[in-house]
Amino acid sequence: MMQLSTIDQVFEVLATGGATAYFGEPVTVLEHSLQAAWIIDQCGGDDTLVVAALLHDLGHLLHLEGEDAAQRGLDTRHEELGVAVLAGHLPASVLDPIRMHVAAKRYLCFAEPKYVDELSPSSVESLALQGGPMTDGEAEEYLAAPHAREAVRLRRADDAAKIANLAVPALESYRPLVAALWQ
């Protein structure tokens, strides 16, 4: 597995790979990531959650399964891949929401049954591969985990960050935030 050991490497992956389509959505992966970070920032999220939003789908740019992975019945576990390549460089307050943002979708489908109606077709398709809505026990365990509520906030930004041609700050504007947290 590739290890990203510098901020330059992370930004290079986002800048180059991020130009690819985002799984049937009207935005690229980079546009989606920038929109998610901007949404969290606009909603008063702290710097760690803004950085988590920026990097939450980094794993999609690192796996080799292609844009149609879900259509082929594959869960790329992009959240775990993203955390694995960033491990040791960012605090748990960034890594945990990234790791938990897929589970947050499952949690919200359990906690708010109408939430599934708000998901894009691509998110509905991947939900089935990711285990579907949580059970009572899974939801209880999820909420007990550190940073679970932050992951839910990230999930809501993730869902909203699919707006074609939305003007948001550029990738480089986030470098100081990432650098302040990078170890």
mmCIF file of C-alpha atoms in Angstrom:
data_model
loop_
_atom_site.group_PDB
_atom_site.id
_atom_site.type_symbol
_atom_site.label_atom_id
_atom_site.label_comp_id
_atom_site.label_asym_id
_atom_site.label_seq_id
_atom_site.Cartn_x
_atom_site.Cartn_y
_atom_site.Cartn_z
ATOM 1 C CA MET A 1 0.000 0.000 0.000
ATOM 2 C CA MET A 2 1.187 3.490 -0.840
ATOM 3 C CA GLN A 3 2.190 5.613 2.141
ATOM 4 C CA LEU A 4 1.751 9.348 1.864
ATOM 5 C CA SER A 5 4.466 10.863 4.010
ATOM 6 C CA THR A 6 4.255 14.529 3.026
ATOM 7 C CA ILE A 7 1.529 17.107 2.563
ATOM 8 C CA ASP A 8 2.859 17.662 -0.954
ATOM 9 C CA GLN A 9 2.141 14.009 -1.775
ATOM 10 C CA VAL A 10 -1.394 14.232 -0.372
ATOM 11 C CA PHE A 11 -2.130 17.402 -2.311
ATOM 12 C CA GLU A 12 -0.638 15.900 -5.476
ATOM 13 C CA VAL A 13 -2.965 12.890 -5.227
ATOM 14 C CA LEU A 14 -5.939 15.196 -4.691
ATOM 15 C CA ALA A 15 -4.936 17.572 -7.490
ATOM 16 C CA THR A 16 -4.162 14.931 -10.120
ATOM 17 C CA GLY A 17 -6.450 12.025 -9.262
ATOM 18 C CA GLY A 18 -9.164 14.344 -8.040
ATOM 19 C CA ALA A 19 -10.012 15.390 -11.581
ATOM 20 C CA THR A 20 -11.716 12.037 -12.131
ATOM 21 C CA ALA A 21 -15.486 11.654 -12.062
ATOM 22 C CA TYR A 22 -17.057 11.031 -8.673
ATOM 23 C CA PHE A 23 -19.055 7.825 -9.049
ATOM 24 C CA GLY A 24 -21.984 9.034 -11.080
ATOM 25 C CA GLU A 25 -22.228 12.407 -9.339
ATOM 26 C CA PRO A 26 -22.113 15.781 -11.161
ATOM 27 C CA VAL A 27 -18.738 16.674 -9.608
ATOM 28 C CA THR A 28 -15.178 15.361 -9.635
ATOM 29 C CA VAL A 29 -13.611 13.795 -6.559
ATOM 30 C CA LEU A 30 -11.640 17.000 -5.933
ATOM 31 C CA GLU A 31 -14.716 19.222 -6.325
ATOM 32 C CA HIS A 32 -16.581 16.948 -3.920
ATOM 33 C CA SER A 33 -13.769 17.082 -1.368
ATOM 34 C CA LEU A 34 -13.431 20.861 -1.590
ATOM 35 C CA GLN A 35 -17.186 21.316 -1.265
ATOM 36 C CA ALA A 36 -17.329 19.043 1.798
ATOM 37 C CA ALA A 37 -14.517 21.012 3.483
ATOM 38 C CA TRP A 38 -16.200 24.322 2.621
ATOM 39 C CA ILE A 39 -19.582 23.124 3.950
ATOM 40 C CA ILE A 40 -18.029 22.051 7.256
ATOM 41 C CA ASP A 41 -16.205 25.376 7.505
ATOM 42 C CA GLN A 42 -19.391 27.345 6.746
ATOM 43 C CA CYS A 43 -21.246 25.384 9.444
ATOM 44 C CA GLY A 44 -18.659 26.293 12.077
ATOM 45 C CA GLY A 45 -16.702 23.048 12.104
ATOM 46 C CA ASP A 46 -13.315 23.133 13.763
ATOM 47 C CA ASP A 47 -10.089 22.805 11.787
ATOM 48 C CA THR A 48 -9.803 19.059 12.387
ATOM 49 C CA LEU A 49 -13.245 18.421 10.906
ATOM 50 C CA VAL A 50 -12.541 20.718 7.939
ATOM 51 C CA VAL A 51 -9.374 18.720 7.209
ATOM 52 C CA ALA A 52 -11.266 15.437 7.667
ATOM 53 C CA ALA A 53 -13.854 16.650 5.146
ATOM 54 C CA LEU A 54 -11.137 17.637 2.689
ATOM 55 C CA LEU A 55 -9.466 14.224 2.942
ATOM 56 C CA HIS A 56 -12.462 11.937 3.573
ATOM 57 C CA ASP A 57 -12.472 10.397 0.088
ATOM 58 C CA LEU A 58 -8.716 10.258 -0.474
ATOM 59 C CA GLY A 59 -9.005 6.467 -0.465
ATOM 60 C CA HIS A 60 -11.126 6.618 -3.619
ATOM 61 C CA LEU A 61 -8.068 8.022 -5.395
ATOM 62 C CA LEU A 62 -5.795 5.252 -4.156
ATOM 63 C CA HIS A 63 -7.658 2.002 -4.818
ATOM 64 C CA LEU A 64 -7.393 0.423 -8.232
ATOM 65 C CA GLU A 65 -10.960 -0.844 -8.552
ATOM 66 C CA GLY A 66 -12.259 1.893 -10.855
ATOM 67 C CA GLU A 67 -15.278 4.168 -10.749
ATOM 68 C CA ASP A 68 -17.686 1.283 -11.354
ATOM 69 C CA ALA A 69 -16.566 -0.791 -8.330
ATOM 70 C CA ALA A 70 -19.964 -0.585 -6.585
ATOM 71 C CA GLN A 71 -21.752 -1.547 -9.789
ATOM 72 C CA ARG A 72 -19.540 -4.642 -9.867
ATOM 73 C CA GLY A 73 -20.476 -5.450 -6.259
ATOM 74 C CA LEU A 74 -17.217 -4.293 -4.677
ATOM 75 C CA ASP A 75 -16.881 -2.232 -1.525
ATOM 76 C CA THR A 76 -13.478 -0.568 -1.894
ATOM 77 C CA ARG A 77 -13.359 0.285 1.823
ATOM 78 C CA HIS A 78 -11.987 3.656 0.738
ATOM 79 C CA GLU A 79 -12.418 5.080 4.231
ATOM 80 C CA GLU A 80 -9.984 2.541 5.684
ATOM 81 C CA LEU A 81 -7.530 2.968 2.823
ATOM 82 C CA GLY A 82 -7.512 6.743 3.300
ATOM 83 C CA VAL A 83 -6.889 6.424 7.028
ATOM 84 C CA ALA A 84 -4.152 3.834 6.471
ATOM 85 C CA VAL A 85 -2.125 6.123 4.202
ATOM 86 C CA LEU A 86 -2.558 9.116 6.531
ATOM 87 C CA ALA A 87 -1.925 7.226 9.782
ATOM 88 C CA GLY A 88 0.841 8.667 11.907
ATOM 89 C CA HIS A 89 0.545 12.101 10.309
ATOM 90 C CA LEU A 90 -2.818 13.390 11.517
ATOM 91 C CA PRO A 91 -4.604 13.230 14.880
ATOM 92 C CA ALA A 92 -7.501 10.917 15.686
ATOM 93 C CA SER A 93 -9.833 13.919 15.518
ATOM 94 C CA VAL A 94 -9.151 13.936 11.746
ATOM 95 C CA LEU A 95 -8.692 10.214 11.102
ATOM 96 C CA ASP A 96 -11.683 8.912 13.082
ATOM 97 C CA PRO A 97 -14.330 10.919 11.180
ATOM 98 C CA ILE A 98 -12.735 9.806 7.901
ATOM 99 C CA ARG A 99 -12.764 6.175 9.035
ATOM 100 C CA MET A 100 -16.342 6.465 10.325
ATOM 101 C CA HIS A 101 -18.040 8.492 7.562
ATOM 102 C CA VAL A 102 -19.306 5.380 5.753
ATOM 103 C CA ALA A 103 -20.639 3.946 9.005
ATOM 104 C CA ALA A 104 -22.275 7.328 9.618
ATOM 105 C CA LYS A 105 -24.372 6.792 6.486
ATOM 106 C CA ARG A 106 -25.458 3.417 7.857
ATOM 107 C CA TYR A 107 -26.203 5.040 11.222
ATOM 108 C CA LEU A 108 -28.296 7.821 9.686
ATOM 109 C CA CYS A 109 -30.310 5.289 7.673
ATOM 110 C CA PHE A 110 -31.112 3.577 10.982
ATOM 111 C CA ALA A 111 -31.719 6.696 13.083
ATOM 112 C CA GLU A 112 -33.631 8.659 10.427
ATOM 113 C CA PRO A 113 -35.416 6.209 8.111
ATOM 114 C CA LYS A 114 -36.310 8.995 5.640
ATOM 115 C CA TYR A 115 -32.595 9.807 5.292
ATOM 116 C CA VAL A 116 -32.207 7.048 2.707
ATOM 117 C CA ASP A 117 -34.646 8.929 0.459
ATOM 118 C CA GLU A 118 -32.204 11.865 0.409
ATOM 119 C CA LEU A 119 -29.245 9.781 -0.780
ATOM 120 C CA SER A 120 -28.032 9.968 -4.350
ATOM 121 C CA PRO A 121 -28.449 6.799 -6.428
ATOM 122 C CA SER A 122 -24.711 6.104 -6.097
ATOM 123 C CA SER A 123 -24.903 6.363 -2.302
ATOM 124 C CA VAL A 124 -27.899 4.026 -2.187
ATOM 125 C CA GLU A 125 -26.019 1.511 -4.325
ATOM 126 C CA SER A 126 -22.954 1.596 -2.079
ATOM 127 C CA LEU A 127 -25.102 1.426 1.085
ATOM 128 C CA ALA A 128 -26.069 -2.151 0.307
ATOM 129 C CA LEU A 129 -22.400 -3.119 -0.116
ATOM 130 C CA GLN A 130 -21.499 -1.363 3.130
ATOM 131 C CA GLY A 131 -23.965 -3.367 5.217
ATOM 132 C CA GLY A 132 -27.218 -1.410 4.918
ATOM 133 C CA PRO A 133 -28.822 0.447 7.827
ATOM 134 C CA MET A 134 -27.378 -0.319 11.260
ATOM 135 C CA THR A 135 -29.127 -2.466 13.824
ATOM 136 C CA ASP A 136 -29.971 -1.143 17.300
ATOM 137 C CA GLY A 137 -26.803 -2.682 18.709
ATOM 138 C CA GLU A 138 -24.579 -1.377 15.916
ATOM 139 C CA ALA A 139 -26.001 2.125 16.334
ATOM 140 C CA GLU A 140 -25.421 2.078 20.083
ATOM 141 C CA GLU A 141 -21.836 0.909 19.600
ATOM 142 C CA TYR A 142 -21.269 3.483 16.855
ATOM 143 C CA LEU A 143 -22.443 6.415 18.980
ATOM 144 C CA ALA A 144 -20.222 5.313 21.861
ATOM 145 C CA ALA A 145 -17.097 5.611 19.709
ATOM 146 C CA PRO A 146 -14.941 8.747 19.915
ATOM 147 C CA HIS A 147 -15.690 11.254 17.128
ATOM 148 C CA ALA A 148 -18.912 9.510 16.039
ATOM 149 C CA ARG A 149 -20.902 12.731 16.081
ATOM 150 C CA GLU A 150 -18.215 14.498 14.072
ATOM 151 C CA ALA A 151 -18.395 11.673 11.534
ATOM 152 C CA VAL A 152 -22.151 12.250 11.250
ATOM 153 C CA ARG A 153 -21.487 15.948 10.558
ATOM 154 C CA LEU A 154 -18.934 14.923 7.938
ATOM 155 C CA ARG A 155 -21.479 12.525 6.411
ATOM 156 C CA ARG A 156 -24.053 15.267 6.056
ATOM 157 C CA ALA A 157 -21.463 17.486 4.346
ATOM 158 C CA ASP A 158 -20.493 14.529 2.155
ATOM 159 C CA ASP A 159 -24.109 14.134 1.058
ATOM 160 C CA ALA A 160 -24.461 17.842 0.285
ATOM 161 C CA ALA A 161 -21.126 18.206 -1.528
ATOM 162 C CA LYS A 162 -22.332 17.210 -4.981
ATOM 163 C CA ILE A 163 -23.231 20.549 -6.563
ATOM 164 C CA ALA A 164 -22.005 21.146 -10.095
ATOM 165 C CA ASN A 165 -20.052 24.381 -10.601
ATOM 166 C CA LEU A 166 -20.217 25.501 -6.956
ATOM 167 C CA ALA A 167 -17.522 28.126 -6.302
ATOM 168 C CA VAL A 168 -15.487 27.160 -3.229
ATOM 169 C CA PRO A 169 -11.936 27.884 -2.018
ATOM 170 C CA ALA A 170 -9.135 26.187 -3.954
ATOM 171 C CA LEU A 171 -7.176 23.187 -2.694
ATOM 172 C CA GLU A 172 -4.090 25.247 -1.819
ATOM 173 C CA SER A 173 -6.137 27.417 0.544
ATOM 174 C CA TYR A 174 -6.350 24.393 2.870
ATOM 175 C CA ARG A 175 -2.588 23.744 2.996
ATOM 176 C CA PRO A 176 -2.052 25.831 6.185
ATOM 177 C CA LEU A 177 -4.816 23.907 8.020
ATOM 178 C CA VAL A 178 -3.378 20.551 7.008
ATOM 179 C CA ALA A 179 0.163 21.698 7.843
ATOM 180 C CA ALA A 180 -0.891 22.833 11.315
ATOM 181 C CA LEU A 181 -2.141 19.321 12.077
ATOM 182 C CA TRP A 182 0.491 17.294 10.175
ATOM 183 C CA GLN A 183 2.984 15.349 12.296
#
